[in-house]
Structures are given as structure tokens and as C-alpha cells.
Coordinates of C-alpha atoms in Angstrom, one line a residue:
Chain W
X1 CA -4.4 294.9 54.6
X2 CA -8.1 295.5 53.7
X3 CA -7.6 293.3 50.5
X4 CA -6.3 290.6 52.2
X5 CA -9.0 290.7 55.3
X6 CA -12.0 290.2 52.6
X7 CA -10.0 287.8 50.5
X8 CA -9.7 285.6 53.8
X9 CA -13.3 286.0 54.5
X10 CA -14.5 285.4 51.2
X11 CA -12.3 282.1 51.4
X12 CA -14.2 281.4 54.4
X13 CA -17.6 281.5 53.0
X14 CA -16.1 279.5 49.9
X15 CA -16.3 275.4 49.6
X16 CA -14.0 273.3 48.2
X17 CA -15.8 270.7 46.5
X18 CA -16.1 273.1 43.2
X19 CA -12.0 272.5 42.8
X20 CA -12.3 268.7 42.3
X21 CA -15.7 268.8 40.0
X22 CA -13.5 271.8 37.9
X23 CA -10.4 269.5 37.9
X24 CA -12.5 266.3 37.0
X25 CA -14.3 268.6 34.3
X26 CA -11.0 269.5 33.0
X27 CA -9.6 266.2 32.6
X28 CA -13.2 264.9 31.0
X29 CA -12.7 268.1 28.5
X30 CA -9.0 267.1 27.2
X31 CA -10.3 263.5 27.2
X32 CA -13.4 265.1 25.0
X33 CA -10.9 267.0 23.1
X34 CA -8.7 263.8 22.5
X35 CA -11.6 261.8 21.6
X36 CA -12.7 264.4 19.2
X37 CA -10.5 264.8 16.8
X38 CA -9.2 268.2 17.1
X39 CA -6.0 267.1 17.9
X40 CA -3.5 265.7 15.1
X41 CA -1.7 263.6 17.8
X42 CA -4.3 263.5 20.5
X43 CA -2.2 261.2 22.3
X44 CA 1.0 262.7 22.9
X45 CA -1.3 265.8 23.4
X46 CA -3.3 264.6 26.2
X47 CA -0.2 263.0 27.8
X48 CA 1.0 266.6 27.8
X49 CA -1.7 268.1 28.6
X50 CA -2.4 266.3 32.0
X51 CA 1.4 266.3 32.9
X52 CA 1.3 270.1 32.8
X53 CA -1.9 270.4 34.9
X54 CA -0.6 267.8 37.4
X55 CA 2.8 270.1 37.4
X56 CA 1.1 273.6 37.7
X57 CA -1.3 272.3 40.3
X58 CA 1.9 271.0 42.2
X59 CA 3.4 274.7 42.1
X60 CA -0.2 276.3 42.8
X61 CA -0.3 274.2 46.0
X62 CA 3.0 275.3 47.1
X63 CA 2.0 278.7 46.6
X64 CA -0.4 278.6 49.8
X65 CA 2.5 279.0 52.2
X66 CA 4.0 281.5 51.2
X67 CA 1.1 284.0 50.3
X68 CA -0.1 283.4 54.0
X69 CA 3.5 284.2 55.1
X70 CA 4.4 287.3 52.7
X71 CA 0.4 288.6 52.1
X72 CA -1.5 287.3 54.9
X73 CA -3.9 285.6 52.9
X74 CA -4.9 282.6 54.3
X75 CA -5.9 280.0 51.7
X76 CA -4.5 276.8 53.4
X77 CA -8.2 275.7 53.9
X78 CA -7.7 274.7 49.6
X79 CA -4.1 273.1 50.0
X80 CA -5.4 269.6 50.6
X81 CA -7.5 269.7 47.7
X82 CA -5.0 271.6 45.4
X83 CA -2.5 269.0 46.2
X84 CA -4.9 265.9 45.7
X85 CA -5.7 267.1 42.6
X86 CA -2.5 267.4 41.4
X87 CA -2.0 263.8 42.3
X88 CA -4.8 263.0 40.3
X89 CA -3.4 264.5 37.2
X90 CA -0.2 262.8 37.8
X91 CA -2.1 259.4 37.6
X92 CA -3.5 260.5 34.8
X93 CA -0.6 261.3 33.1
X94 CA 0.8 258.1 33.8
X95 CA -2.1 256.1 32.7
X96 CA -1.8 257.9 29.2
X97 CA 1.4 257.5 29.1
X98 CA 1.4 253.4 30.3
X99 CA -2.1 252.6 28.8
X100 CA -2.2 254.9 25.5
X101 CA 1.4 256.1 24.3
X102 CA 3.4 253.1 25.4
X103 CA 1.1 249.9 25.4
X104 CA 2.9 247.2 26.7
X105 CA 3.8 246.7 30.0
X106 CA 7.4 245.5 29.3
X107 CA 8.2 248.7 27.7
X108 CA 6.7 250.5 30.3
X109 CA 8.9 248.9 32.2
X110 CA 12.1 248.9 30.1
X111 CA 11.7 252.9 30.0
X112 CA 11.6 253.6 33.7
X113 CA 14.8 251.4 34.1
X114 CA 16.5 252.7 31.2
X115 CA 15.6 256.0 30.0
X116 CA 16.6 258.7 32.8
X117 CA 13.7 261.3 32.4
X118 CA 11.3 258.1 32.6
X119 CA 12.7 257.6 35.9
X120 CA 13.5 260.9 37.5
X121 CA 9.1 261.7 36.9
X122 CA 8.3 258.0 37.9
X123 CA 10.6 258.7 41.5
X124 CA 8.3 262.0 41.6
X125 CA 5.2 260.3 41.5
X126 CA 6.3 257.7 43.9
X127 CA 7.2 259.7 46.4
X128 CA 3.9 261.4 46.1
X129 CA 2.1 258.5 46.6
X130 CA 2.6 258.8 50.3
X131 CA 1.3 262.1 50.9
X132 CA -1.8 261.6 49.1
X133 CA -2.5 258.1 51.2
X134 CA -2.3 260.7 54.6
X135 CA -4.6 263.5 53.3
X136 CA -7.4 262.1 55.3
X137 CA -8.5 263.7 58.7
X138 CA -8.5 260.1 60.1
X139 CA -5.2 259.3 58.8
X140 CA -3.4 262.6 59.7
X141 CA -4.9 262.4 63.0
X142 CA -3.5 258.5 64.1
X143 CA -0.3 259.8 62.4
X144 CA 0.2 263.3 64.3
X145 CA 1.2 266.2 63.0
X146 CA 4.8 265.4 63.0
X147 CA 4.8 262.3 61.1
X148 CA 2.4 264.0 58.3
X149 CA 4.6 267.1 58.1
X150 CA 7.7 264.9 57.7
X151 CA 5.6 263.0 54.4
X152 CA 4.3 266.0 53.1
X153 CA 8.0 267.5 52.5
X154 CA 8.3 264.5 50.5
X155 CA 6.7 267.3 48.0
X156 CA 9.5 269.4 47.6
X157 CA 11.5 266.8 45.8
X158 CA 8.7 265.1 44.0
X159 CA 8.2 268.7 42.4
X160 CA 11.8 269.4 41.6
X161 CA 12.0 265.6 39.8
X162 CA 8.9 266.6 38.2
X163 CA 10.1 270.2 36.9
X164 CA 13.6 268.0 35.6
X165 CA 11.5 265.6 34.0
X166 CA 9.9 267.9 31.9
X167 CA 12.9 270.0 31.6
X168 CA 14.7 266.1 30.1
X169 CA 12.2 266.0 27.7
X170 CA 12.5 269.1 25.8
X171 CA 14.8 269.1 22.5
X172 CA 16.7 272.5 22.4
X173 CA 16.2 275.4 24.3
X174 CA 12.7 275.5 25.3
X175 CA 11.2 278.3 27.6
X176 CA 8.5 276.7 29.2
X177 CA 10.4 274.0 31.7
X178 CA 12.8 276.4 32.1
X179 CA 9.7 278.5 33.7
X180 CA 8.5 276.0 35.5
X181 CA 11.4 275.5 37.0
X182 CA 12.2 278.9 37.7
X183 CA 9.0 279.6 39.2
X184 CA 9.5 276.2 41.4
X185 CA 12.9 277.2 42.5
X186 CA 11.7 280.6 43.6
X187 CA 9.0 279.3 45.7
X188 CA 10.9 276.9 47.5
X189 CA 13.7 279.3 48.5
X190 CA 10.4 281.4 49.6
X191 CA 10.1 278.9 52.5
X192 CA 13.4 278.6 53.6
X193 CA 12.9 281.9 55.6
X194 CA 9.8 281.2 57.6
X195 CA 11.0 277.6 57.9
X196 CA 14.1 279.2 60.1
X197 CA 11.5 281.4 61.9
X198 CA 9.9 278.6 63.6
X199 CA 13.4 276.4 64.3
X200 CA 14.2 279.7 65.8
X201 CA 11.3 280.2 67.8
Chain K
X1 CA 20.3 250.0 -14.8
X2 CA 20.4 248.6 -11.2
X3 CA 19.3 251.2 -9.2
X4 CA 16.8 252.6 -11.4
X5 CA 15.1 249.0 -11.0
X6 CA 15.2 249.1 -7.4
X7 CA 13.8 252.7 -7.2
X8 CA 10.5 251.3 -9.4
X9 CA 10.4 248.6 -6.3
X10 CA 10.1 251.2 -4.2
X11 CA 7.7 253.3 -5.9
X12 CA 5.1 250.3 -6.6
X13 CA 5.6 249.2 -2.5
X14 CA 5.1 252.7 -1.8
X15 CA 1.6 252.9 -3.9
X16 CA 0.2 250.8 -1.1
X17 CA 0.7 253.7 1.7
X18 CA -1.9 255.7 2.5
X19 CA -0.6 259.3 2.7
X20 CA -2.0 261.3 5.7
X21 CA -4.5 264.2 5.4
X22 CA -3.2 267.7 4.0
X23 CA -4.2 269.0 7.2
X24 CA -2.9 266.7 9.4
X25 CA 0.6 267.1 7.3
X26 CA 0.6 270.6 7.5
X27 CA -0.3 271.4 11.2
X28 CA 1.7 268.9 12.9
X29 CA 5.3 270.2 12.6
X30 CA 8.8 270.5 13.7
X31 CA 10.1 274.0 12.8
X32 CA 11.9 275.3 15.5
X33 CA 12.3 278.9 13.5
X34 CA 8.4 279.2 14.0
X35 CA 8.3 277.7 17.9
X36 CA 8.8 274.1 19.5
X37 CA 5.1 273.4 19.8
X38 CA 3.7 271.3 17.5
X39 CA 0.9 273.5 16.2
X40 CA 3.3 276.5 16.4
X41 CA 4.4 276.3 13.1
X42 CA 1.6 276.1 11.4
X43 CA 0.3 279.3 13.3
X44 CA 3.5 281.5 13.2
X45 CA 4.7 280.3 9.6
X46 CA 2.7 283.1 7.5
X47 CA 5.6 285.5 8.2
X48 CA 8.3 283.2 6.5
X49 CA 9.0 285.7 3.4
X50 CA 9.1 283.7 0.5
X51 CA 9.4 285.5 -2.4
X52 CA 12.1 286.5 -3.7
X53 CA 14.0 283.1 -3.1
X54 CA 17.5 281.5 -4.2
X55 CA 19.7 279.0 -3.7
X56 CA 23.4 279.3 -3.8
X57 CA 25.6 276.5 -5.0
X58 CA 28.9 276.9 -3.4
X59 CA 32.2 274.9 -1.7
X60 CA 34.2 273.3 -3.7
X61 CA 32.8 273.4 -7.0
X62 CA 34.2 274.7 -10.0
X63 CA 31.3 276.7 -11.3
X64 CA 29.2 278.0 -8.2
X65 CA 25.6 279.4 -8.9
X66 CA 22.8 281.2 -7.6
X67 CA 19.5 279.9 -8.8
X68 CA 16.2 281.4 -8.2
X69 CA 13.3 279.6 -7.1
X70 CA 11.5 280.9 -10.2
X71 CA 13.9 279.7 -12.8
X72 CA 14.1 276.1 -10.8
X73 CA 10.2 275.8 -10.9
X74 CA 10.8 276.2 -14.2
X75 CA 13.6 274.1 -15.7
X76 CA 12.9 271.0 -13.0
X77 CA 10.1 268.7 -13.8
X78 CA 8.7 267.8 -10.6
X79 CA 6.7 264.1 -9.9
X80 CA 4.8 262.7 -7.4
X81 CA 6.7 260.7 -4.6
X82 CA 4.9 258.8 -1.2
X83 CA 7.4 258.4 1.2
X84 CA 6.9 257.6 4.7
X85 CA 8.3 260.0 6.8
X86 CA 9.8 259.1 10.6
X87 CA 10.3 262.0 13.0
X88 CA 13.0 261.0 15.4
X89 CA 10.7 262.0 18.4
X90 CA 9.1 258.2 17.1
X91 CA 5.8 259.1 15.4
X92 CA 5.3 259.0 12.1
X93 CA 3.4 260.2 8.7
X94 CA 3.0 259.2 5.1
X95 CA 3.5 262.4 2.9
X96 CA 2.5 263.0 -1.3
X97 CA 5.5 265.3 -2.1
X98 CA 6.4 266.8 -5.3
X99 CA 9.4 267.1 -6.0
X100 CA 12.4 266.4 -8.0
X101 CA 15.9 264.4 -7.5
X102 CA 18.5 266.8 -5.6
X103 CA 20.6 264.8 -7.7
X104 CA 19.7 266.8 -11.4
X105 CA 20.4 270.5 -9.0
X106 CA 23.4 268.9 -8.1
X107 CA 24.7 268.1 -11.8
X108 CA 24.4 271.7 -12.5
X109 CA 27.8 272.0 -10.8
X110 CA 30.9 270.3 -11.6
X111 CA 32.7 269.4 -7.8
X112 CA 36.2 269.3 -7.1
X113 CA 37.7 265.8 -6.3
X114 CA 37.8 266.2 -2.7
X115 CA 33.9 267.3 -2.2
X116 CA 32.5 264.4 -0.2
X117 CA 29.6 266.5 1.6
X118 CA 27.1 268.4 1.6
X119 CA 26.3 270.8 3.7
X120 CA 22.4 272.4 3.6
X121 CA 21.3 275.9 5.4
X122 CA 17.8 277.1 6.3
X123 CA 17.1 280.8 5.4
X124 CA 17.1 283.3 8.4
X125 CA 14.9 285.9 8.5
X126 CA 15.3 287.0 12.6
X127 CA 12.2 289.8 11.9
X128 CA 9.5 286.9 10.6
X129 CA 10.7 283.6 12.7
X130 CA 10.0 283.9 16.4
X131 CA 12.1 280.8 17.4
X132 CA 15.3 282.5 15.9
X133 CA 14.2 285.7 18.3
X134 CA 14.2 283.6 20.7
X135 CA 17.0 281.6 20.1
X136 CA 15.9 278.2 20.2
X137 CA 18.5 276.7 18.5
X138 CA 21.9 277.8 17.1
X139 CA 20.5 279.3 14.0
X140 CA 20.9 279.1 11.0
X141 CA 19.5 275.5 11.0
X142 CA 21.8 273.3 9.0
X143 CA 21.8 269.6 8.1
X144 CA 24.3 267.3 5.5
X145 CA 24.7 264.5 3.8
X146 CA 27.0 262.4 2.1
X147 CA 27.7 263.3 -1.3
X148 CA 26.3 259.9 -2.3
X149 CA 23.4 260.2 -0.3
X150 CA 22.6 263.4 -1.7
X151 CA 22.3 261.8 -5.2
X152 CA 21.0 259.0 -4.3
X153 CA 17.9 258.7 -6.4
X154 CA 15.1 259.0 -3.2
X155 CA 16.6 261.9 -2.2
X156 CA 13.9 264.9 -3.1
X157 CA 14.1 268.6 -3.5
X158 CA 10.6 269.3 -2.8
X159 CA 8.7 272.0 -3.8
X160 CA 4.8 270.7 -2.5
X161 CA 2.8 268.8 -1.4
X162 CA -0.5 267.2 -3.0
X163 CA 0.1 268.9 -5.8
X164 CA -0.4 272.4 -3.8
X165 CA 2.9 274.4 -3.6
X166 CA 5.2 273.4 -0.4
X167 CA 3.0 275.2 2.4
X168 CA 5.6 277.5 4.6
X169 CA 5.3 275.3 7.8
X170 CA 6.0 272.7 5.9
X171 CA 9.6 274.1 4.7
X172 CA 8.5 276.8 1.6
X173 CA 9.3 277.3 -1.1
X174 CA 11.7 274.5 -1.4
X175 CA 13.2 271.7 0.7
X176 CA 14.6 268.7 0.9
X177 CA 13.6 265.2 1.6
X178 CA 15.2 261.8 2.7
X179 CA 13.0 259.4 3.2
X180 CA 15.1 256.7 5.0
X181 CA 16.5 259.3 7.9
X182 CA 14.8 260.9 11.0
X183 CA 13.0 263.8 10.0
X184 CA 15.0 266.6 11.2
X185 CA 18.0 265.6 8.3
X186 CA 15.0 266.7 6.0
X187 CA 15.8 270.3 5.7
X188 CA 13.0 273.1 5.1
X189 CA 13.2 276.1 3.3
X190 CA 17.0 276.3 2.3
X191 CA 19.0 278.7 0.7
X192 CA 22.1 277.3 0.3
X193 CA 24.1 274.2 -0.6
X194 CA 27.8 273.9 0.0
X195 CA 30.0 271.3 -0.9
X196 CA 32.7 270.3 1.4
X197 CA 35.9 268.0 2.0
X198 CA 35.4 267.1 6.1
X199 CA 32.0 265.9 7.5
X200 CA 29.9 269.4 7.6
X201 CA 28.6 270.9 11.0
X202 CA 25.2 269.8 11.8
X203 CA 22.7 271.9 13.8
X204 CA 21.5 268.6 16.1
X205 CA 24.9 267.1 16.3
X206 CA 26.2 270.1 17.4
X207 CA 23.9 270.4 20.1
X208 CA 23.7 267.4 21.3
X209 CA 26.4 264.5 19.4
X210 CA 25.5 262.0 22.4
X211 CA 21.4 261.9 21.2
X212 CA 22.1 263.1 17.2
X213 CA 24.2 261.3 15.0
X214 CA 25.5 262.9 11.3
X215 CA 24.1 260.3 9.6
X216 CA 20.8 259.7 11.9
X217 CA 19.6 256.7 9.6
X218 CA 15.9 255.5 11.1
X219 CA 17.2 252.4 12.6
X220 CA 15.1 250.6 14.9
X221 CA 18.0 248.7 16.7
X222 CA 19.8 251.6 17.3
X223 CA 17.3 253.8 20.7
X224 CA 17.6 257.6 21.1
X225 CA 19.1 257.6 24.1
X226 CA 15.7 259.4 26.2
X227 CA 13.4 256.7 23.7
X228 CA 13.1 254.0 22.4
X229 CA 13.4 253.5 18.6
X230 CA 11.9 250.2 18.0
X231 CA 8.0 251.5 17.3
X232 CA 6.7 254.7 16.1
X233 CA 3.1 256.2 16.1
X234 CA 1.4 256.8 12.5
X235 CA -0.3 260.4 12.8
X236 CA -4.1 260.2 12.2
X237 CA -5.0 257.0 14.2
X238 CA -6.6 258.5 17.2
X239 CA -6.6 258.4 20.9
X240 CA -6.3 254.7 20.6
X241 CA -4.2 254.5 18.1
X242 CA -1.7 251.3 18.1
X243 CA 2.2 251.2 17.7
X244 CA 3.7 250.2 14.9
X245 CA 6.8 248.4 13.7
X246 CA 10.0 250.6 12.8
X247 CA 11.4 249.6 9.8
X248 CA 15.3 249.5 8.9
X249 CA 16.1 252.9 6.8
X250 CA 12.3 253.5 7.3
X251 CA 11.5 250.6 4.5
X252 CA 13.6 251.6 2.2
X253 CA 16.6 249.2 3.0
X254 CA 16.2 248.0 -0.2
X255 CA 17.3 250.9 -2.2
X256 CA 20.1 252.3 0.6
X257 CA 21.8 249.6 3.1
X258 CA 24.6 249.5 0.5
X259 CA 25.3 253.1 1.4
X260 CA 26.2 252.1 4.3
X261 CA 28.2 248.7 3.8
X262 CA 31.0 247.6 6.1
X263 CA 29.8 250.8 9.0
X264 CA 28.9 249.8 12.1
X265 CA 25.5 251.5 12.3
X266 CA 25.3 251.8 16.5
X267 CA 28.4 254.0 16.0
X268 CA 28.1 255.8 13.1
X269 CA 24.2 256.4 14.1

């Protein structure tokens, strides 16, 4: 596994700061973009366009795990920031969503009671709101590692509401939610192998 | 007489709505034959095959015809209308078509008694429309109306837009247009119109008859079930752009709410 031995020692050498300036530059970009013109609806656009970041960066970070398990390339050294990250596109999201495509609080309101999608993605980001209030090395470590793990499972059904709430929103058959949540799915059931390994052991 | 008044109304309120940019119209689109995206249309629809093009008159009729788009250009005298336009996905536009009533294509076939529909069809062309490849939707795309809907006096056959000929995202070379229902009962680029006795299959009610109604009259009281109806979003007004108001029958309740006397609207939505 030559590959894998200089990918892990290149990752060592590698900091992580660069993935939250490139994530902030991204969302100043589609902000940019939405500012700019370029887009005919820039708000439904950028709503879009930050849910689907906040999404793939959910699926990137699950991808850590099992690339370490199946290809012995150890990345987990970037999971904390991946998954941050993706919490901060989910906000982002939202705030579009609350701030710029719905306007008024009582509709924001009425839609997470009443309209189903609304409220499958708004229990998604909820329930992530834990895990990225325990990402510090201070909080993890008057926690323990038991605790955190517990929490941080919390993502496996934040990203399944998330992949149904984008699924929800399509009209007709549309391919891309239907990858998302194919490629979701797929890296879940991933886990469920190395997850018996341990119980096991 | 009457209605012919009423349609003037219309026309002299809709003087005071400024129409959105030719470019915003024309890159911001629901065809699911080219894609679901909203830009996807206006990038994939330079295959739609255009030429030749004809529309059959069929059902129950006596004397069923095939015209061609050629010999329609030519015998229809087409005018400028505004109408607002509301997508049911709540945003909206203002649109310069050209067009002509569906009503004088109509008159060039006597129905049978029973016709009480009719049923519209989008062309197919499986080689040129990636969304049918990839079968988006049970295709071919077909809408209806009402037999008096169809002639009612708003309702367009449109062949452009801004006095340029209908651009193919935008439903070339010929659709139609009814200004006071969601979007999607605005058919693009049809080929056929069949009258009929029963209530005509509908590609959105079909798929969905819980979210889609037949008659899908923009109706603010009346929510999609995933949003709400009440407000829409004008197109063109930015990243800050505000909500606005939806109207009953998209302002036009004037010329149509006796269409629709005596229904009860949240059930026959």
C-alpha cells in the first residue's frame, strides 16, 4: 500500500486551517455570485447552492471512516473540520432560507409545523446542533469519549433527514437526491461491518 | 359585448406591469423535456427540432385537421399580450407574448355535442430532449382545459415573445398560455389538440393528484401541500428581493371567477 503510506504522510505534513478559509471563500463566492447578478433567481439559487455544499460536506465527512477501514488511509485528522463545515453551510442554508426566501418569522414558523420536508431538514439540523457544540478538545475531553461518540451518531440520522429533505423537494423524477441518497445509504451500510468488528472484539 | 369589455379592463390594468427582461424570461425555465434545472432548458433547448411543425385537431370533432405551423403564422394575426405569469413552485414573472386567442384555432373545427375538454400534448423528440431520455416524467407532457376555458378570450396560442419568435426553451414554435393558472397548465411546444367527453389525463395530476389539481387555478387560499401559496417572488428583484401578494386567478378574477361559479375551489384545486 505504497499509495496509501505517502497519502498518510502527506496528510501529516498537511494543516487544516486551509479547509475552513476554502469553505468561507466558497460561501463569500456564491454570496458574490448572488449579489452579482448572474443569477436570474439568486435567491432560491443560493438557498440551493449552500444546502448542497452543507449535504456533500455531510457525506465527505462520513467518508473518513471507511477509507481508513477499507484503504488504510488515514484522514480522520480533517473529520472535525469537514464536519464543522458542513454545519456551517447548514446555517447558512437556513438563514437564506429564514432571512431571504421566507421573510417573516411566522412563516418560518408555520412551514416547519406544517410542511413535512420543512420539518424532516429542520429535525436534521437540530440534531446536528449537538455535535457541533462538542467538537472542542475541551468539551470532548470533560465529556469522554463515550458520551461524544454517542452525540456524534446523532449524524447518521441528521444525514438521512437531510438526503429526504432534498429528495421531498424535487418535482418528478430527479437524479440528483436520488444520488445523494444512494451514495449516503452506501456509506452507512459501509460502517455497519467494522462497527460489528469492535462489539466483537 | 360583456366580455369583450372586461377583457379591455384587463388589458389597460395589465399596461401598468412591467414585463421582465428577455433574458431573464428565457433562461429561467421549467421544461422538464430539456432537464429539471432551471438553467437547463435554456442550455439543452437548441436540439428541440422545430421545423417542420403541425398541429393535429382531433377527438370528437367533425372535421379534424392538421395544420402546419407555417400556414398558422400565416392566417392568425397575432397581438401583443402582458400577462403575469405564476409558476406553481411560487415565484413569478411578467411576460410580452404574442400570440393569438386559442379560441379562433379552435373555431376551425366544429365539436360534437359531448366535447367538454381539451386535451394538449407536447411534441416528443426522445433523440433531442434529454429529460425524456432520462425519463423524468411520463412523457409525452400533456395538460387540459375546459372547453370554456380554452376559449375564454385570455387564453393565448403563442407564437413569441417581444416580438422575437417563441425561443425553444420557452415552448417553440407554438404554445399555449393561461394566464390565471400555475404555469405548468401553460403548455410548450405542442402538437396536438384533442377534444374529449371525460376530464383528460394530465401529466401533473397523474403524477401526483394529492399536490396537482386538473384545474390548478393560482389561488392563494388554496397551499401546495410542500408550500405555501399565499406570496410568490417576482423574478428580477435580487438577493433581497421582497415577497409579494398572490392574487386570486393571478389578477385576473375579473375576467374568470365566473368560470368557476358554484365549485368549491379547495376541492376542485
Amino acid at each position: 500500500m505504497a499509495v496509501a503510506d505517502r497519502i498518510n504522510q502527506g496528510a501529516r505534513k498537511m494543516p487544516i486551517w486551509p479547509l475552513y478559509l476554502l469553505a468561507l471563500a466558497y460561501a463569500g463566492y456564491q454570496f458574490w455570485l448572488g449579489l452579482s447578478g448572474v443569477w436570474v433567481e439568486p435567491i432560491n439559487t443560493l438557498e440551493r447552492q449552500y444546502g448542497e455544499a452543507a449535504l456533500t460536506m455531510l457525506i465527505v465527512s462520513l467518508t473518513i471512516t471507511p477509507i481508513r477501514e477499507y484503504l488504510r488511509i488515514n484522514l480522520i485528522k480533517f473529520r472535525r473540520a469537514l464536519g464543522l463545515i458542513a454545519f456551517f453551510f447548514v446555517v447558512a442554508h437556513f438563514l437564506v432560507w429564514a432571512l431571504l426566501d421566507v421573510q417573516s418569522a411566522s412563516r418560518v414558523w408555520a412551514d416547519i409545523v406544517k410542511r413535512p420536508y420543512v420539518t424532516v431538514g429542520m429535525v436534521g439540523f437540530v440534531l446536528l446542533i449537538p455535535l457541533a457544540a462538542t467538537s472542542a478538545n475541551r468539551i470532548i475531553r470533560k465529556i469522554g469519549p463515550i458520551l461524544w461518540r454517542r452525540i456524534h451518531s446523532l449524524v447518521y440520522p441528521a444525514v438521512l433527514l437531510a438526503c429526504l429533505h432534498y429528495l421531498w423537494l424535487a418535482r418528478g423524477f430527479q437524479i440528483e437526491p436520488i444520488a445523494y441518497l444512494v451514495i449516503t445509504i452506501g456509506l452507512l451500510v459501509l460502517r455497519l461491518k467494522p462497527v460489528k468488528r469492535r462489539v466483537a472484539a | 359585448g360583456a366580455s369583450a369589455l372586461s377583457i379591455a379592463g384587463g388589458l389597460q390594468a395589465s399596461e401598468t406591469l412591467e414585463p421582465n427582461t428577455f433574458e431573464q424570461i428565457t433562461t429561467y425555465n421549467n421544461f422538464y423535456e430539456f432537464g429539471t434545472g432551471k438553467d437547463d432548458p435554456s442550455k439543452n433547448a437548441h436540439n428541440l427540432q422545430t421545423e417542420p411543425w403541425s398541429i393535429e385537431v382531433d377527438g370528437l370533432v367533425e372535421n379534424p385537421l392538421t395544420i402546419s405551423f407555417d400556414e398558422i403564422a400565416s392566417e392568425f394575426e397575432t397581438e401583443e399580450r402582458i400577462y403575469r405569469f405564476r409558476c406553481v413552485e411560487a415565484w413569478s414573472m411578467v411576460i410580452p407574448w404574442n400570440g393569438f386567442e386559442l379560441a379562433d384555432l379552435l373555431d376551425r373545427v366544429t365539436p360534437l355535442p359531448e366535447a367538454k375538454y381539451v386535451q394538449f400534448e407536447t411534441a416528443v423528440q426522445p433523440e433531442n430532449m434529454i429529460g425524456v431520455k432520462r425519463g423524468v416524467l411520463d412523457f409525452p407532457y400533456r395538460e387540459g382545459l375546459r372547453l370554456d376555458e380554452a376559449r375564454h378570450p385570455l387564453t393565448l396560442l403563442a407564437t413569441g415573445i417581444y416580438g422575437e419568435p417563441m425561443p425553444n426553451q420557452n415552448g417553440a414554435p407554438i404554445r399555449i398560455v393561461v394566464p390565471w393558472k400555475y404555469g405548468f397548465k401553460s403548455i410548450k411546444s405542442i402538437v396536438r389538440i384533442t377534444f374529449t367527453e371525460e376530464e383528460p389525463f394530465t401529466t401533473w395530476v397523474d403524477l401526483n393528484s394529492r399536490e396537482y389539481g386538473f384545474y390548478s387555478n393560482v389561488n392563494p387560499t388554496v397551499d401546495h401541500p410542500r408550500w405555501s401559496q399565499s406570496t410568490e417572488r417576482l423574478i428580477g428583484g435580487g438577493l433581497f428581493n421582497a415577497r409579494q401578494d398572490t392574487l386570486m386567478f393571478n389578477g385576473y378574477e375579473e375576467e374568470v371567477a365566473s368560470l368557476y361559479e358554484g365549485m368549491d375551489l379547495t376541492k376542485q384545486f
